[in-house]
Short mmCIF file of C-alpha atoms in Angstrom, two decimals:
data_model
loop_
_atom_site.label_atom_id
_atom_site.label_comp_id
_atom_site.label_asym_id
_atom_site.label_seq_id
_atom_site.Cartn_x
_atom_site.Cartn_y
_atom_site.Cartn_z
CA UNK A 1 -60.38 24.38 -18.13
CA UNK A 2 -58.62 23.26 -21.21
CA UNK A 3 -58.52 25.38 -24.67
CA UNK A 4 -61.22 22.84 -25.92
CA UNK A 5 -65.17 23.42 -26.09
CA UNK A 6 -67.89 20.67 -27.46
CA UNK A 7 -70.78 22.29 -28.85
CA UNK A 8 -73.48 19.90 -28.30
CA UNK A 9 -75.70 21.18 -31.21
CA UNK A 10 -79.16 21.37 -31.72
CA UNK A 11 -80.29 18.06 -29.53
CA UNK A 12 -83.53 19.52 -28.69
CA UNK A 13 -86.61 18.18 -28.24
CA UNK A 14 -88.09 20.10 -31.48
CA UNK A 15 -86.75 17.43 -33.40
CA UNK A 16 -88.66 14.24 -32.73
CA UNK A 17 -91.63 16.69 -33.76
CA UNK A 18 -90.43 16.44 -37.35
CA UNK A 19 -91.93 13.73 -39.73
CA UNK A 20 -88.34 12.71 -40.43
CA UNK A 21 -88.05 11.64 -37.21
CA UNK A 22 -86.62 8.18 -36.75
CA UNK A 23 -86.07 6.36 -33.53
CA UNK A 24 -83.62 3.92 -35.20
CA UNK A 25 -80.22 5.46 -34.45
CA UNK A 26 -81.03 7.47 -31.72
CA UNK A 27 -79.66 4.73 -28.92
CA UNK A 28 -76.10 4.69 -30.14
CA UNK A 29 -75.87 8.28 -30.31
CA UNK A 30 -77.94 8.82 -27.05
CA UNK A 31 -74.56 6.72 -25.69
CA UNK A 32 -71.98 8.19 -27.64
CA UNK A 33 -73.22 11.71 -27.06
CA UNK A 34 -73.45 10.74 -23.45
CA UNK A 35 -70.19 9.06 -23.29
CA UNK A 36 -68.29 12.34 -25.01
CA UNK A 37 -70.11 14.62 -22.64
CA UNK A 38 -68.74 12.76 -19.60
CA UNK A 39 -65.05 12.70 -21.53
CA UNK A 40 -65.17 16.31 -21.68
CA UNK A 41 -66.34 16.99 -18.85
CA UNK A 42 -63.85 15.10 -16.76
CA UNK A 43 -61.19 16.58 -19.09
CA UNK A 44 -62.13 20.19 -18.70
CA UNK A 45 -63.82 20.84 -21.46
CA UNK A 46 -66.37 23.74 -21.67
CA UNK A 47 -69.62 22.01 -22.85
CA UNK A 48 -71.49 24.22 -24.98
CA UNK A 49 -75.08 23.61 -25.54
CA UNK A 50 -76.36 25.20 -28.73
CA UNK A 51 -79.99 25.56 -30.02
CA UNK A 52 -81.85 26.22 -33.18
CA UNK A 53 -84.70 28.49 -33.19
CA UNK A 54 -86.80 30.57 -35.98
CA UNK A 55 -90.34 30.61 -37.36
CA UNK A 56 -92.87 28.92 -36.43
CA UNK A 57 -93.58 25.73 -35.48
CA UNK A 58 -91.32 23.12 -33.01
CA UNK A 59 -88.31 25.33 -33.76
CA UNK A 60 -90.10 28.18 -32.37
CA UNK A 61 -89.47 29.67 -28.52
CA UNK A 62 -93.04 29.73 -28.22
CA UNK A 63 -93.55 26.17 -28.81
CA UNK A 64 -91.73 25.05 -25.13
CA UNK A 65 -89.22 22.47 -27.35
CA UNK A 66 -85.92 24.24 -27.40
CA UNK A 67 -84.76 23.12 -24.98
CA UNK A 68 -82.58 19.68 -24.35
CA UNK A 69 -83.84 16.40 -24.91
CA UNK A 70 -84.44 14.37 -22.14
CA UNK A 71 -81.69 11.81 -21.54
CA UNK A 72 -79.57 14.91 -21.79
CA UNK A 73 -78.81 16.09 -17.62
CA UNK A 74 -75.52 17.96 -18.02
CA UNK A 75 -74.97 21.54 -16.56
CA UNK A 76 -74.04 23.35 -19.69
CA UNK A 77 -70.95 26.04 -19.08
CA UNK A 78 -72.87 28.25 -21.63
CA UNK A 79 -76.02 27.85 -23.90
CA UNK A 80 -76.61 29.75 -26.89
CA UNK A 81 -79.27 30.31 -29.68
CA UNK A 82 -78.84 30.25 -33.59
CA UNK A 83 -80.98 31.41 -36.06
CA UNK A 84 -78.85 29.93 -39.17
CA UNK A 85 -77.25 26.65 -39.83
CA UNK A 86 -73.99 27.45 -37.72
CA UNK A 87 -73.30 27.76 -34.01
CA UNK A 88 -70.62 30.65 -34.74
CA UNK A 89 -72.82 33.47 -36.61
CA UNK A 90 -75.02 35.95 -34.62
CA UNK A 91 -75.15 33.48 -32.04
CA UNK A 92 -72.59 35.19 -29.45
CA UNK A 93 -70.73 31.75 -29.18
CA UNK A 94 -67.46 33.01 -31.25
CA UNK A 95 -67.03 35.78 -28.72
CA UNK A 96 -67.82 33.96 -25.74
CA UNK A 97 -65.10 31.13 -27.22
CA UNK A 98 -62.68 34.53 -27.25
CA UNK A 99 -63.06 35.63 -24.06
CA UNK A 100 -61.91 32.18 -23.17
CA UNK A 101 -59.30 31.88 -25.36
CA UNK A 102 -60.99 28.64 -26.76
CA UNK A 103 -59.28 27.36 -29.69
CA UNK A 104 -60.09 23.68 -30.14
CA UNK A 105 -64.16 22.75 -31.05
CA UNK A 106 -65.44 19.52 -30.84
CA UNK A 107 -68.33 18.77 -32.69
CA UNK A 108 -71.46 17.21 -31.78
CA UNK A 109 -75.26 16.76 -32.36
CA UNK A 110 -77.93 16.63 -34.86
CA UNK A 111 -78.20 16.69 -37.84
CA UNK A 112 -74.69 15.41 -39.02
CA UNK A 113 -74.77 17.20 -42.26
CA UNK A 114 -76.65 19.80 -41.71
CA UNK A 115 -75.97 22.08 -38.61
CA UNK A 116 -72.85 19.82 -37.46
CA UNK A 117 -71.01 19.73 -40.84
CA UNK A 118 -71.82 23.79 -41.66
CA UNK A 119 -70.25 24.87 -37.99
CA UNK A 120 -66.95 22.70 -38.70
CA UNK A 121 -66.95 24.57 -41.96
CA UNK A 122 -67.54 28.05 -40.41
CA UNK A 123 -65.53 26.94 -37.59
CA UNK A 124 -62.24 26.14 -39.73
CA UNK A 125 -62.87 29.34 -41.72
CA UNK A 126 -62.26 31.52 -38.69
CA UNK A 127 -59.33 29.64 -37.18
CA UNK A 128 -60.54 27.34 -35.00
CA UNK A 129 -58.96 23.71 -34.91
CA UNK A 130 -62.50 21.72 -35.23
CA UNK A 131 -62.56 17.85 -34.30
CA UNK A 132 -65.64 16.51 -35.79
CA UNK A 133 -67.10 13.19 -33.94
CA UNK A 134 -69.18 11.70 -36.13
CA UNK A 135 -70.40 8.94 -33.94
CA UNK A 136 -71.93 11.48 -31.82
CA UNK A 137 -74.27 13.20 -34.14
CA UNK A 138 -76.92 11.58 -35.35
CA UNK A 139 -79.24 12.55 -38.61
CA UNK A 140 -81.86 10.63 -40.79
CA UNK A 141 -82.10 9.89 -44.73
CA UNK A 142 -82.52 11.95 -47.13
CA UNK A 143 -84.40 11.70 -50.78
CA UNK A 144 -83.30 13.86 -53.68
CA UNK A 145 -83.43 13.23 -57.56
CA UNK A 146 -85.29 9.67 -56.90
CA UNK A 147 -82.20 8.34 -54.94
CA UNK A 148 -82.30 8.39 -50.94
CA UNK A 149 -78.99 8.44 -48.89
CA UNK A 150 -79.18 6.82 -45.66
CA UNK A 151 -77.92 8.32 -42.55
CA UNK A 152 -74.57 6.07 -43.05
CA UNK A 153 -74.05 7.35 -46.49
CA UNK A 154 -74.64 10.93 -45.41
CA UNK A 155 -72.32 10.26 -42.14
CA UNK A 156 -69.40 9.14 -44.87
CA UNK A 157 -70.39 12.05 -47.34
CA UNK A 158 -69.85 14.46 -44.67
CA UNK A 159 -66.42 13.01 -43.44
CA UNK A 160 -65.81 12.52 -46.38
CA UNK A 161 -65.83 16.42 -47.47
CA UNK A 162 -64.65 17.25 -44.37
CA UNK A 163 -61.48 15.77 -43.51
CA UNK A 164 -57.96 17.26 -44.06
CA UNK A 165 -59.94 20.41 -45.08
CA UNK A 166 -61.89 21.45 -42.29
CA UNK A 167 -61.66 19.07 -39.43
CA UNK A 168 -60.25 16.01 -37.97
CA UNK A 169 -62.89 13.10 -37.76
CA UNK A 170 -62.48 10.92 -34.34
CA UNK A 171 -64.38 8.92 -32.66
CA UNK A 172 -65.78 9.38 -29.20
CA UNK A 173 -62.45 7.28 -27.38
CA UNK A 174 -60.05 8.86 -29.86
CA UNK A 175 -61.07 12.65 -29.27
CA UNK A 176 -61.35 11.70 -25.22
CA UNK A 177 -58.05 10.17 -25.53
CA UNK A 178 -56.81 13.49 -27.48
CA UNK A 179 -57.76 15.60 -24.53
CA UNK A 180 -56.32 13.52 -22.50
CA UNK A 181 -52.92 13.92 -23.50
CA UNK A 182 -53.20 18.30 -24.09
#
């Protein structure tokens, strides 16, 4: 196994429970989520699964929908629960990452701006070099102040914000083709 983890965050069923909820994007990142899965996988990667859970409601353990959606069929190395926006606090997931001496997080899942883009940020703040795939997260637009941001302009917003500070933004084939050569 490599230095390298993917956290494949929050891709639960609770989501499509939401009123937000939009089938529109979800077959390109169904396939690139898919597709960087596989990568790691064959690349030895530790694939992380990570879930969000609190309150009531579809985020709730009682409600049956943490758990993976369905195209997802990977055996996860680990699986872990959050109660806050990122993977790495309270979770157990930054000392299961140094028992393993995992350095190197890739970056996956829903929502792009939300959960995603706060664990690179977390992530980067305690040392970890973070690779953020944008392609395979997915999230939905967003209203504020009259104006809405689609899920593109949120996508750019958060590469945007996060490149050269707190991550490297690849694509599916460019991070696959980074583990490739480590």
């Amino acid at each position: 196994m490599t230095q390298s983890a993917l956290l494949i965050i929050d891709v639960q069923q609770s989501f499509p429970q939401r009123s937000f909820w939009s089938e529109d994007d979800v077959p390109a990142f169904q396939q690139a989520i898919l597709s960087l899965i596989e990568g790691c996988r064959q690349r030895g990667a530790a694939l992380v699964d990570v879930f969000h859970n609190n309150g009531d409601g579809p985020f709730s353990p009682e409600s049956g929908l943490v758990k993976p959606l369905p195209f997802l069929t990977h055996a996860a190395d680990a699986s872990f629960n959050k109660h806050v926006h990122n993977a790495l606090t309270e979770s157990g997931l930054h000392e299961w990452l140094g028992e393993r001496d995992i350095r190197h997080l890739i970056i996956a899942g829903i929502r792009t701006e939300q959960c995603c883009e706060t664990t690179a940020r977390v992530a980067s703040d305690l040392g970890y070099r973070v690779t953020f795939v944008t392609e395979a997260t997915l999230t939905f637009p967003m209203t504020h102040g009259g104006r809405t941001l689609s899920s593109a302009d949120l996508k750019h917003r958060t590469e945007t914000v996060l490149i050269d500070r707190f991550a490297e933004i690849r694509t599916v084939a460019g991070c696959l083709a980074e583990l490739e050569q480590a």
